Coordinates of C-alpha atoms in Angstrom, one line a residue:
Chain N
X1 CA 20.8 12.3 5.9
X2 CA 22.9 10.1 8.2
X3 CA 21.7 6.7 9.4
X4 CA 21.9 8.2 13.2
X5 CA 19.6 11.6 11.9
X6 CA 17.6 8.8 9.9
X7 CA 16.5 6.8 12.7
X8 CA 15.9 10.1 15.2
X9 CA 13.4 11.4 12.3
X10 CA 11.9 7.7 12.1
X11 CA 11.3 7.7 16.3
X12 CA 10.1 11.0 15.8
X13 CA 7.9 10.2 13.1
X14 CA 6.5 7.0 14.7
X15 CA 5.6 8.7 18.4
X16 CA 4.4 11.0 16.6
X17 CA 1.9 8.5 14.9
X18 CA 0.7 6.5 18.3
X19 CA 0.4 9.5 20.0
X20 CA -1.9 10.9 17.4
X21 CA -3.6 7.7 17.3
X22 CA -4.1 7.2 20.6
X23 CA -5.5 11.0 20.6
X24 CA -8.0 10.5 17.3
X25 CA -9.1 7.1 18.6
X26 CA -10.6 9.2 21.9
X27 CA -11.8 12.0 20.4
X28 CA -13.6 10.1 16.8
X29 CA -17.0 9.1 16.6
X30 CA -18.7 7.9 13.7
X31 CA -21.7 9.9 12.0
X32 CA -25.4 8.0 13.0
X33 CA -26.5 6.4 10.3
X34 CA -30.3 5.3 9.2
X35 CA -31.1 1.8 10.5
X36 CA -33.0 1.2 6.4
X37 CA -29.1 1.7 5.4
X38 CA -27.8 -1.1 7.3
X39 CA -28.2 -4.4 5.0
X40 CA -26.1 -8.0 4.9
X41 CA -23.6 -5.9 2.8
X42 CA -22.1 -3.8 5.7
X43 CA -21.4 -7.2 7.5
X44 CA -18.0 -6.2 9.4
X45 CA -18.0 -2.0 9.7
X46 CA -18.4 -0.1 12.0
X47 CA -21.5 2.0 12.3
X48 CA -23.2 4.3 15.0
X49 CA -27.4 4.4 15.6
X50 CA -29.6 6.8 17.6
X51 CA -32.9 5.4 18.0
X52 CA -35.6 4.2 20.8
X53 CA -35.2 0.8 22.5
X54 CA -38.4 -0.9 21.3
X55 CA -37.8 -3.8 23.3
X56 CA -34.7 -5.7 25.2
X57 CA -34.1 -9.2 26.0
X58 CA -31.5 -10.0 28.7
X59 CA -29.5 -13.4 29.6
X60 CA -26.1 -13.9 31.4
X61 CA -23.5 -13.3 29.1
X62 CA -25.6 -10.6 26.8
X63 CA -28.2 -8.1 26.7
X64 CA -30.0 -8.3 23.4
X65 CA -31.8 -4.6 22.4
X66 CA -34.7 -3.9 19.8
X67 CA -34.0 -0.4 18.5
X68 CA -36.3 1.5 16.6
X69 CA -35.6 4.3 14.2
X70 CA -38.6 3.8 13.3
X71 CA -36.8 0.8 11.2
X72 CA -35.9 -2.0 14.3
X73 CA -32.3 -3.5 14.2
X74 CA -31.2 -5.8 16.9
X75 CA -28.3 -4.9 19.1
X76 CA -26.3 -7.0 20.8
X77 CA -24.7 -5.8 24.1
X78 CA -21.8 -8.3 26.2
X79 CA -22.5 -5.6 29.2
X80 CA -25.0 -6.1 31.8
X81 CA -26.6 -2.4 31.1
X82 CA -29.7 -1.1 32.7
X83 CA -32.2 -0.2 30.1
X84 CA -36.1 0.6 29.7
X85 CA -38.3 -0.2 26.4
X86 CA -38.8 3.9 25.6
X87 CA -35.2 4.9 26.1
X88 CA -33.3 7.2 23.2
X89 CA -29.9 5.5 23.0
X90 CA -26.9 6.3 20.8
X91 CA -24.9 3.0 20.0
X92 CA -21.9 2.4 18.2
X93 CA -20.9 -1.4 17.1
X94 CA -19.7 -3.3 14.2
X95 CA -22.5 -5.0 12.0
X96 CA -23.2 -8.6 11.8
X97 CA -25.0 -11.0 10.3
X98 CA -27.2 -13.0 11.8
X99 CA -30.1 -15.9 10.7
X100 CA -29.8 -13.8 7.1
X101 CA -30.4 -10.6 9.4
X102 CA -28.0 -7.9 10.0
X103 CA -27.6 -7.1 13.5
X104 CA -24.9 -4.6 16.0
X105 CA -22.8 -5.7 18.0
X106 CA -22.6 -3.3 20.3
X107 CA -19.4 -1.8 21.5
X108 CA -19.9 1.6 22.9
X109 CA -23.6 3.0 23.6
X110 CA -24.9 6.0 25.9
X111 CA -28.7 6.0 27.1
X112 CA -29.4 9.9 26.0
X113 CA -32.4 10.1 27.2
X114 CA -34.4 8.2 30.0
X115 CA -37.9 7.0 29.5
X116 CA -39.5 8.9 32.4
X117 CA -41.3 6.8 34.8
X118 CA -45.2 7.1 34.7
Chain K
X1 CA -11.4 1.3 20.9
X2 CA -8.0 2.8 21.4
X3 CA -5.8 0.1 22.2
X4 CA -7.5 -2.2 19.5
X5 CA -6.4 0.3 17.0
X6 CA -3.0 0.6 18.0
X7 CA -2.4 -3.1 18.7
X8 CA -4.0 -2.7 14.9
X9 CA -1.3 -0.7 13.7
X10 CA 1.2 -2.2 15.3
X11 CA 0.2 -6.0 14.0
X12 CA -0.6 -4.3 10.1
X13 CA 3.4 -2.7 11.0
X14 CA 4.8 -6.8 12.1
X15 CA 3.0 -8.5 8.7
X16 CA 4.1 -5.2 6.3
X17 CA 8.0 -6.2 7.5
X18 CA 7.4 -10.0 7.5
X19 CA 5.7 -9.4 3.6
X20 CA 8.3 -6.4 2.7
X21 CA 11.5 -8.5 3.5
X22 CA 10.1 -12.0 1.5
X23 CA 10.9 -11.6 -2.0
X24 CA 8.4 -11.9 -4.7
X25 CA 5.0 -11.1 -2.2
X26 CA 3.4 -8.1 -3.4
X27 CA 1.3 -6.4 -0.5
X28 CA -1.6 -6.4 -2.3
X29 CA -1.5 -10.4 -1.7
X30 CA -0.1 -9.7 1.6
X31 CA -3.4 -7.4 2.3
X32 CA -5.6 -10.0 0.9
X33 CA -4.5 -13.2 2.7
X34 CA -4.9 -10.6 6.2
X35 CA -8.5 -10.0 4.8
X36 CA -10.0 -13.3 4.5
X37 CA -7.6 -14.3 7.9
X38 CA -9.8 -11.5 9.9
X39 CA -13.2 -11.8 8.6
X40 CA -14.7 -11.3 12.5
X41 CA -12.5 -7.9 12.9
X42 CA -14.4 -4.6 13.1
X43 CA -13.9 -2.1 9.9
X44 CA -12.2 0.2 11.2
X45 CA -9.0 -2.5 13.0
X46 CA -8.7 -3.6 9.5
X47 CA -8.2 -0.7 7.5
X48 CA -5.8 0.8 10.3
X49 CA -4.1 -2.7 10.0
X50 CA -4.3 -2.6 6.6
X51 CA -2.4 1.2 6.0
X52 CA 0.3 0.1 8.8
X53 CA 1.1 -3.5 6.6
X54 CA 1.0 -1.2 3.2
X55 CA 3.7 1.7 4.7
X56 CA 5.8 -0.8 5.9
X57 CA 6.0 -3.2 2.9
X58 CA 6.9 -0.1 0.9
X59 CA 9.6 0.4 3.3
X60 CA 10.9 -2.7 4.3
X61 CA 11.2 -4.3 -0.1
X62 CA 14.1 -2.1 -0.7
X63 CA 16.0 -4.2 1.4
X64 CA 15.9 -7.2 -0.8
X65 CA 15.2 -5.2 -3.8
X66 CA 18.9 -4.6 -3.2
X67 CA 21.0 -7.1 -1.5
X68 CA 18.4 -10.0 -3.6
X69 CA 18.0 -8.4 -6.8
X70 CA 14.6 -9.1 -6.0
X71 CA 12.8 -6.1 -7.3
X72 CA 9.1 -5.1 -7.2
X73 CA 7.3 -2.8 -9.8
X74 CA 7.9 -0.3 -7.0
X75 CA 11.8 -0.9 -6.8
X76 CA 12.5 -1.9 -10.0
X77 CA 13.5 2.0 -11.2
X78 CA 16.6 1.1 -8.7
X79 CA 17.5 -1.8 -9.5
X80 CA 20.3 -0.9 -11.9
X81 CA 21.6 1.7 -9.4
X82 CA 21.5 0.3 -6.8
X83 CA 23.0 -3.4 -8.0
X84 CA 25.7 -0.8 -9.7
X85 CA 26.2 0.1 -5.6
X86 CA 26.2 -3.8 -4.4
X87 CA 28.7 -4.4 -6.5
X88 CA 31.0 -1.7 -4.9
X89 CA 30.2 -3.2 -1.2
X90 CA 27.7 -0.5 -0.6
X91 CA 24.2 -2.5 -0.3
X92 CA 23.5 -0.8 2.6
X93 CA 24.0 2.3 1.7
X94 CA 21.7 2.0 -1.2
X95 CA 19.3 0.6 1.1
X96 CA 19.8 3.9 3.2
X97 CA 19.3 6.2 0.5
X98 CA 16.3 4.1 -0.3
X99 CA 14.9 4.9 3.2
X100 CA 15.9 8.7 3.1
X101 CA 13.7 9.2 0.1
X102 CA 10.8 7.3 1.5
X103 CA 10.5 9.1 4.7
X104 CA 11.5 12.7 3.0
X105 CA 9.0 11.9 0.2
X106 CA 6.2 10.8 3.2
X107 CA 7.1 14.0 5.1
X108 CA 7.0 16.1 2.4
X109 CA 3.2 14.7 1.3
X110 CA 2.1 15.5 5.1
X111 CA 3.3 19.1 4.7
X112 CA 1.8 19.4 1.7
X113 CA -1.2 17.9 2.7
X114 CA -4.2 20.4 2.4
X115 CA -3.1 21.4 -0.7
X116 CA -3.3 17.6 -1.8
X117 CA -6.4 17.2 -0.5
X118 CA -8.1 20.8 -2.7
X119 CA -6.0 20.0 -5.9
X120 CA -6.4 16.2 -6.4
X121 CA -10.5 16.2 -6.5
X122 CA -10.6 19.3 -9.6
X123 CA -7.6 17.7 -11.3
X124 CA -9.6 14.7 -11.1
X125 CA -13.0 15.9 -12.1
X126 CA -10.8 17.6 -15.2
X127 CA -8.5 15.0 -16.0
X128 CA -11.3 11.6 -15.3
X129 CA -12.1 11.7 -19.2
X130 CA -8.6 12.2 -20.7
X131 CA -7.3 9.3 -18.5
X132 CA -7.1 6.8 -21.6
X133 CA -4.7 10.2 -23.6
X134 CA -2.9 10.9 -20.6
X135 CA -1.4 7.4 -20.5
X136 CA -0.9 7.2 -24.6
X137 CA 1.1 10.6 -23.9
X138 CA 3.0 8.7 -21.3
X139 CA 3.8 5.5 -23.3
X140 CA 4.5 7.6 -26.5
X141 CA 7.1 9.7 -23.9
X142 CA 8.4 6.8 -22.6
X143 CA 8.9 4.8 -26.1
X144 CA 10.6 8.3 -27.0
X145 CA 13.1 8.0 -23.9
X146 CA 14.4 5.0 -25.8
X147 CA 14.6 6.3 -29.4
X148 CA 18.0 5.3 -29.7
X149 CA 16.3 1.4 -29.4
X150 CA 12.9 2.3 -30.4
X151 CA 12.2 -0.7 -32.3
X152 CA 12.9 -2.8 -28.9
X153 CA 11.5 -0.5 -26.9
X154 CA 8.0 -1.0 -28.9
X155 CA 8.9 -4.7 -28.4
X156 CA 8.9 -4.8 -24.9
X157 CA 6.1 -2.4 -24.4
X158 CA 3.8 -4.1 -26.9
X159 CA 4.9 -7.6 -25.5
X160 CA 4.6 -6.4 -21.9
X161 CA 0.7 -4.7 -22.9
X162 CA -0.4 -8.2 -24.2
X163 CA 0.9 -9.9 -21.4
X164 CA -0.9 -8.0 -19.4
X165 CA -4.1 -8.5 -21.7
X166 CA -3.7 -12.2 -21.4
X167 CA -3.4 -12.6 -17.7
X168 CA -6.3 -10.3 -16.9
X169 CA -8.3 -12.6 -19.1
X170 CA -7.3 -16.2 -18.5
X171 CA -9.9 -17.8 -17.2
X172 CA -8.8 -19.7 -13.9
X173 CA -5.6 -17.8 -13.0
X174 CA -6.3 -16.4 -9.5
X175 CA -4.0 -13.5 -8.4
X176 CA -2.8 -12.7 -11.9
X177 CA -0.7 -9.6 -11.0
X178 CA 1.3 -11.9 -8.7
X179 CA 2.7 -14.1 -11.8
X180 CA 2.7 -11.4 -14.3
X181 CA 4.8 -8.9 -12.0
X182 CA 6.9 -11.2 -10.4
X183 CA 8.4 -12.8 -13.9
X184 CA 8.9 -8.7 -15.5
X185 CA 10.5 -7.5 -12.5
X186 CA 11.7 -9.9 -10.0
X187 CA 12.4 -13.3 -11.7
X188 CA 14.0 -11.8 -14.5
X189 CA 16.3 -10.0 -12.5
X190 CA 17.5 -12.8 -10.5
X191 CA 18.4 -14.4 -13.8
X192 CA 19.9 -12.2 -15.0
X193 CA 22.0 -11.7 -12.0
X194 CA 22.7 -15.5 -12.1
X195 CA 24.2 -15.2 -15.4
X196 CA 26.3 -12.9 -14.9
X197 CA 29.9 -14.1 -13.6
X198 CA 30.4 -12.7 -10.8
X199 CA 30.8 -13.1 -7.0
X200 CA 29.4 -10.9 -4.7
X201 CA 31.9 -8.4 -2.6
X202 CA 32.1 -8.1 1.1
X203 CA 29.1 -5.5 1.9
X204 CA 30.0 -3.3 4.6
X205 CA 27.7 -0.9 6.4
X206 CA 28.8 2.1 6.3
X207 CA 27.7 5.6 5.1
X208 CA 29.4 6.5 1.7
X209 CA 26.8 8.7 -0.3
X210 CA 25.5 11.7 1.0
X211 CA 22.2 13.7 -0.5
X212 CA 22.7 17.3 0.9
X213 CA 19.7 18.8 1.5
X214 CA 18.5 20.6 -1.3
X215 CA 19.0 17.6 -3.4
X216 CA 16.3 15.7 -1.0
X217 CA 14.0 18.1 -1.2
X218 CA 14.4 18.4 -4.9
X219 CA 13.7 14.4 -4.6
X220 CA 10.6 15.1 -2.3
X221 CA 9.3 17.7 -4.7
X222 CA 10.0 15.1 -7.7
X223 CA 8.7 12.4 -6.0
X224 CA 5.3 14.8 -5.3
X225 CA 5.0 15.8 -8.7
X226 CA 5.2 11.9 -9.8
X227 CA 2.9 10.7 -6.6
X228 CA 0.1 13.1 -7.9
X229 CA 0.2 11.7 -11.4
X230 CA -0.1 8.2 -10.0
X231 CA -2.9 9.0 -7.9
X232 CA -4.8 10.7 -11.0
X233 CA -4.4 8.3 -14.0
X234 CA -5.0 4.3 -13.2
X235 CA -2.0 2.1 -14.1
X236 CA 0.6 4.7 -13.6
X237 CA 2.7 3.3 -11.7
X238 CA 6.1 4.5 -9.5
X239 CA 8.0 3.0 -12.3
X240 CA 6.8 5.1 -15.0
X241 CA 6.5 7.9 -13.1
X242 CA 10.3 8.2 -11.1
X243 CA 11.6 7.1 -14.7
X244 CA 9.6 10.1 -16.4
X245 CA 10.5 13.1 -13.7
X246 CA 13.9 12.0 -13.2
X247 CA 14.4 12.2 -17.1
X248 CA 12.2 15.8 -17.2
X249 CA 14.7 17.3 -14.4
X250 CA 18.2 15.7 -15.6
X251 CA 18.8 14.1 -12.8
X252 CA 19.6 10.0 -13.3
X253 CA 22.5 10.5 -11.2
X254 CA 22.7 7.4 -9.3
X255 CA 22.3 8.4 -5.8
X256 CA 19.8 10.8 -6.6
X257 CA 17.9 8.0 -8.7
X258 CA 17.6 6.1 -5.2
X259 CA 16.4 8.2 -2.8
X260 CA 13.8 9.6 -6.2
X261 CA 13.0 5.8 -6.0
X262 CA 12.1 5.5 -2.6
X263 CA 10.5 8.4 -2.2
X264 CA 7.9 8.0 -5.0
X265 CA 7.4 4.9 -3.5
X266 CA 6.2 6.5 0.0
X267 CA 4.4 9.3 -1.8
X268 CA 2.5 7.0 -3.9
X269 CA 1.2 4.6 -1.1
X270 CA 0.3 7.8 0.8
X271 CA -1.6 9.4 -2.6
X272 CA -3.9 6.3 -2.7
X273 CA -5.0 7.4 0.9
X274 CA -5.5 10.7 -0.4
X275 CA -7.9 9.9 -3.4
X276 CA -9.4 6.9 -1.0
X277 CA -10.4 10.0 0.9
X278 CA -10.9 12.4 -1.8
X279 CA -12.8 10.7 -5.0
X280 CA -13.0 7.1 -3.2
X281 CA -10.8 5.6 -5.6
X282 CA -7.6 3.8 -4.1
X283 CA -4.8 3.4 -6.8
X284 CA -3.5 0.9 -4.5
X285 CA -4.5 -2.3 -4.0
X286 CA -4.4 -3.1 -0.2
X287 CA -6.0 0.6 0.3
X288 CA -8.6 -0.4 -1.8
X289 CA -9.2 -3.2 0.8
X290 CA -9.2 -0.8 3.3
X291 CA -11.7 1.5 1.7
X292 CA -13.8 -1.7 1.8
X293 CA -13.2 -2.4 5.1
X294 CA -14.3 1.5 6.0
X295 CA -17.7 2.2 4.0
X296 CA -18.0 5.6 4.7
X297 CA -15.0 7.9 5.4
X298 CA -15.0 10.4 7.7
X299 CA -12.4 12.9 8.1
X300 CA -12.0 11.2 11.8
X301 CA -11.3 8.0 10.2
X302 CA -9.3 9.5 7.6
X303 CA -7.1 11.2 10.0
X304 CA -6.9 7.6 11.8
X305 CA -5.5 6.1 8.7
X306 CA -3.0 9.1 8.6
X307 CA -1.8 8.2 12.2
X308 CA -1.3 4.9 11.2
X309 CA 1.0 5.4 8.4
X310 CA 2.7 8.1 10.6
X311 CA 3.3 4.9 13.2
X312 CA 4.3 2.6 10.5
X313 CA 6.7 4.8 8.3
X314 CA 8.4 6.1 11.4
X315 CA 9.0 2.2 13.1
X316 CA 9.6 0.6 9.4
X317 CA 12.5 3.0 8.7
X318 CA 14.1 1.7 11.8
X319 CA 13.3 -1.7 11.4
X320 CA 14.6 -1.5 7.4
X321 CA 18.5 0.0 8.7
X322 CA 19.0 -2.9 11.1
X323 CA 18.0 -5.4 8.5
X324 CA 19.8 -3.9 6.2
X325 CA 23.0 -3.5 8.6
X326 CA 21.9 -7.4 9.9
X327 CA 21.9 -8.4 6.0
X328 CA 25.5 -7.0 5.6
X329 CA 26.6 -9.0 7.9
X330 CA 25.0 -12.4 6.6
X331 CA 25.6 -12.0 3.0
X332 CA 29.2 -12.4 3.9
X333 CA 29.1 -16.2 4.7
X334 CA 26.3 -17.1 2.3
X335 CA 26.8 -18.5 -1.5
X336 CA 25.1 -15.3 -3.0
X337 CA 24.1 -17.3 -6.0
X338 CA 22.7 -20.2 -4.2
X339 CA 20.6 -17.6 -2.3
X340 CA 19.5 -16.2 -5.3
X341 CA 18.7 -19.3 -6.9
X342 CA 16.3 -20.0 -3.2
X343 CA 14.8 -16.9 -3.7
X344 CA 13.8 -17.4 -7.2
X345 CA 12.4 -21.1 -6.3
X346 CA 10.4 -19.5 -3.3
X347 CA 8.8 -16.5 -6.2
X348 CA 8.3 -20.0 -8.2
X349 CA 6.4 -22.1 -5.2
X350 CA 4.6 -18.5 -4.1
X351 CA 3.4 -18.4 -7.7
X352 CA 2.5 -22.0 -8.3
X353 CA 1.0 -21.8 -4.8
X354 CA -1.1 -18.6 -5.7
X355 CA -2.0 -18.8 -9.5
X356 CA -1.1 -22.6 -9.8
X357 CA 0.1 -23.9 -13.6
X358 CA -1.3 -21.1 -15.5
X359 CA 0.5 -18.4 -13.5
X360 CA 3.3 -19.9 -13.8
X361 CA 3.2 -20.1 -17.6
X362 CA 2.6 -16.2 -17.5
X363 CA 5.4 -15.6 -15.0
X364 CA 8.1 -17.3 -17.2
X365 CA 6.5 -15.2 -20.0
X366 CA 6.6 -11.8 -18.1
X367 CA 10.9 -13.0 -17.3
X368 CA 11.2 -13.5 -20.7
X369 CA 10.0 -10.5 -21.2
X370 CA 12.0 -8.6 -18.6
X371 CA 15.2 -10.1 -19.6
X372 CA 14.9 -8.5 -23.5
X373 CA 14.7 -5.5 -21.4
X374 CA 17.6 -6.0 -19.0
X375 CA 19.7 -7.1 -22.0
X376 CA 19.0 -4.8 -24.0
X377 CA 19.5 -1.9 -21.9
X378 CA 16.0 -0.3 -21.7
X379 CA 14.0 1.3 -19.2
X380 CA 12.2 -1.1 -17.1
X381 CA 9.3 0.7 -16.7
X382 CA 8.3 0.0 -19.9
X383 CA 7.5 -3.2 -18.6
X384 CA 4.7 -1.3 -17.1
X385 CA 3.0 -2.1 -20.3
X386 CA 1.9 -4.4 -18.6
X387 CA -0.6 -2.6 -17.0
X388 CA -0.9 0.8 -19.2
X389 CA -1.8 -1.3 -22.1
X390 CA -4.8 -3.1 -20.9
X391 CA -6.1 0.2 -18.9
X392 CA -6.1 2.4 -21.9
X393 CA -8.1 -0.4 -23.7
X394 CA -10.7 0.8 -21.4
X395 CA -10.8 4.1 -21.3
X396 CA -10.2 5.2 -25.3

């Protein structure tokens, strides 16, 4: 193979690589996991949660969520997000540790169910 | 998510080059520096990172694996060849063939993919408890190659073995691969190239050897056949495996050698994604790291990682040409031993820096070591002793 059909493989090869990662990068999503499997161990990957907001705590820069699976992990969101104590959320974030505890921070979520008014 | 993860490839591609082109830094220390550096990073950024740095350090050492003598355990199979080729003025055409075989051995692995992915779990679940026989086969076999200096050969394998035994044991030696693998393969080369009496020629970049097409695939399906044996057995390394298949099929012509070389090299780093994904064991180092960095592995982030390496082989082949064509032109004015003798104090300082006294005691061992085996002719994978010796400990 000559250096010229060489580097026309390599571009083909490498656009070939970003498109496919932009493509998979849209289209992935991590399997939910149990909150009881989350520990201080999985500090830094990624994981994905379905569970009931059990409680929520706002400020100005975050929104801080109890979820509930029934096991309760916090969830950190940098989003100002409109959410009710009874709502099914599915949440996606890398894992933390925080105060010895591990915590998500939250980087993709979607509220799959509303809590209905009473 | 999207553009973290390319941005991700793309940085992993930038520090793979930057560790590829510096002699003497394996990418497994490469991988670990970029670890502890990104402790904050989400999984899944680091282990994309982390496939795009491995592909393109694969790539990228051959370029001063040839033009600085400064060869890994991954390059050392061309050293000979391709110093034989430096010496003619054709550096970067041994750095070419290099490239072919990396991206014809990657490109084959893709296409035979979903075959990989059936075969290596039962060959696996057959072969886990013969792992310790499989590699006394492939020492005896390779001691056997070199029958005609069998007593040396035995010497160099047995010296390499408890090398290896001693650095995996000293207490207080961090990074003891870095010492240990840098003194058998690089350091003892440069030596041995600044013995020798001789001034390097003009390179010149042009195009001289040509691998016709059935020969590269031939390569491809060699370097497959040597890839899957890596990924199997634990401390099989490229070395022992392009020296073993090249000497099964005849073919240690020196062109052919190369591009064997380079592709092994590319189907080796792209089998340790395979059995990552497979039987979670990464026979590489930095995917190892990666595997960490994952947890659980998907096929979505499996086929991430895949896209990553696609990214990284395909820009690092480009990259490699120009540096190679750029390193042409430089070699011309420099003093080519001086520049050894730099490179050889920066393996020194790297070492010293890494695995402090200690290491370097075992790096000066493992060049001893080396050289008996450069002067005395034998196959330098034998210095993979190194390695074979202290992993069959384990498993017989």
């Amino acid at each position: 193979m000559n250096e010229k059909m060489l580097l026309k493989v390599s571009l083909a090869v490498a656009v070939l690589g970003l498109v496919s990662l932009a493509a998979i990068s849209a289209l992935t999503e991590l399997e939910p996991v149990n909150t009881y499997d989350i520990g201080r161990q999985h500090s830094g990957r990624d994981v994905r949660i379905r569970g009931t907001v059990t409680g929520f705590d706002a400020s100005d820069n975050y929104l801080r969520l109890q979820v509930s699976q029934p096991k309760p992990i916090d969830v950190v969101l940098f989003d100002k997000a409109n959410f009710s104590v009874g709502d099914e959320v599915d949440i996606t974030g890398s894992v933390r540790v925080f105060n010895g505890k591990p915590q998500i921070i939250g980087e993709r979520y979607k509220v799959e169910k509303k809590k209905e008014c009473q | 998510m999207m553009l973290e993860l390319i941005a991700a490839a793309l940085a992993g591609l930038l520090i793979g080059i930057v560790s590829g082109l510096t002699p003497g830094l394996h990418v497994n220390l490469a991988a670990a520096i970029f670890v502890h550096a990104t402790g904050g990073l989400p999984g899944l950024v680091v282990a994309v990172a982390l496939v795009g740095m491995s592909f393109a350090h694969v790539f990228l050492e051959f370029v001063p694996a040839v033009f600085l003598s400064a060869a890994s355990e991954d390059t050392a199979m061309a050293s000979k060849p391709a110093a034989e080729m430096l010496m003619k003025g054709l550096g970067y055409d041994a750095v070419r063939l290099a490239l072919t075989g990396c991206l014809a051995g990657f490109l084959a692995a893709v296409l035979l993919l979903p075959g990989l992915l059936l075969m290596v779990p039962l060959v696996f679940a057959v072969a886990r408890d013969y792992i310790g026989w499989v590699l006394l086969f492939f020492a005896a076999l390779m001691l056997w190659m070199e029958r005609r200096l069998f007593f040396w050969a035995v010497f160099v394998f047995a010296a390499s073995g408890a090398l290896g035994f001693v650095a995996f044991s000293l207490p207080g030696l961090d990074e003891p691969l870095l010492p240990m693998l840098s003194g058998l393969f690089a350091v003892s080369f440069i030596v041995m190239s600044l013995a020798g009496d001789f001034q390097l020629p003009v390179q010149h970049a042009v195009e001289i050897a040509e691998v016709k097409p059935s020969a590269l695939m031939k390569q491809a399906g060699l370097a497959i056949a040597a890839g899957s044996l890596i990924s199997i057995f634990p401390a099989l390394g490229p070395a022992q495996s392009a020296s073993v298949t090249s000497s099964l099929s005849g073919s240690r012509e020196n062109k052919g050698y190369v591009v064997l070389v380079g592709a092994v090299a590319s189907v080796s780093m792209f089998m340790s994604l395979v059995t990552m994904y497979t039987i979670a064991k990464a026979r590489n180092g930095s995917v190892a790291m990666a595997q960490d960095a994952l947890g659980i592995i998907g096929i979505g982030q499996f086929s991430l990682l895949l896209a990553a390496a696609f990214l990284s082989a395909g820009l690092s082949v480009v990259v490699a040409v120009y540096a190679a064509r750029l390193s042409c032109r430089v070699m011309a004015g420099l003093n080519y031993r001086l520049l050894l003798g730099i490179v050889a104090s920066f393996i020194l300082l790297l070492v010293f820096l890494f695995s402090g006294l200690s290491g370097l005691v075992v790096m000066l061992t493992g060049a001893s070591i080396g050289i008996t085996c450069i002067v005395k002719g034998l196959n330098r994978s034998l210095l993979m002793g190194c390695l074979m010796a202290p992993v069959m400990a384990i498993y017989l």
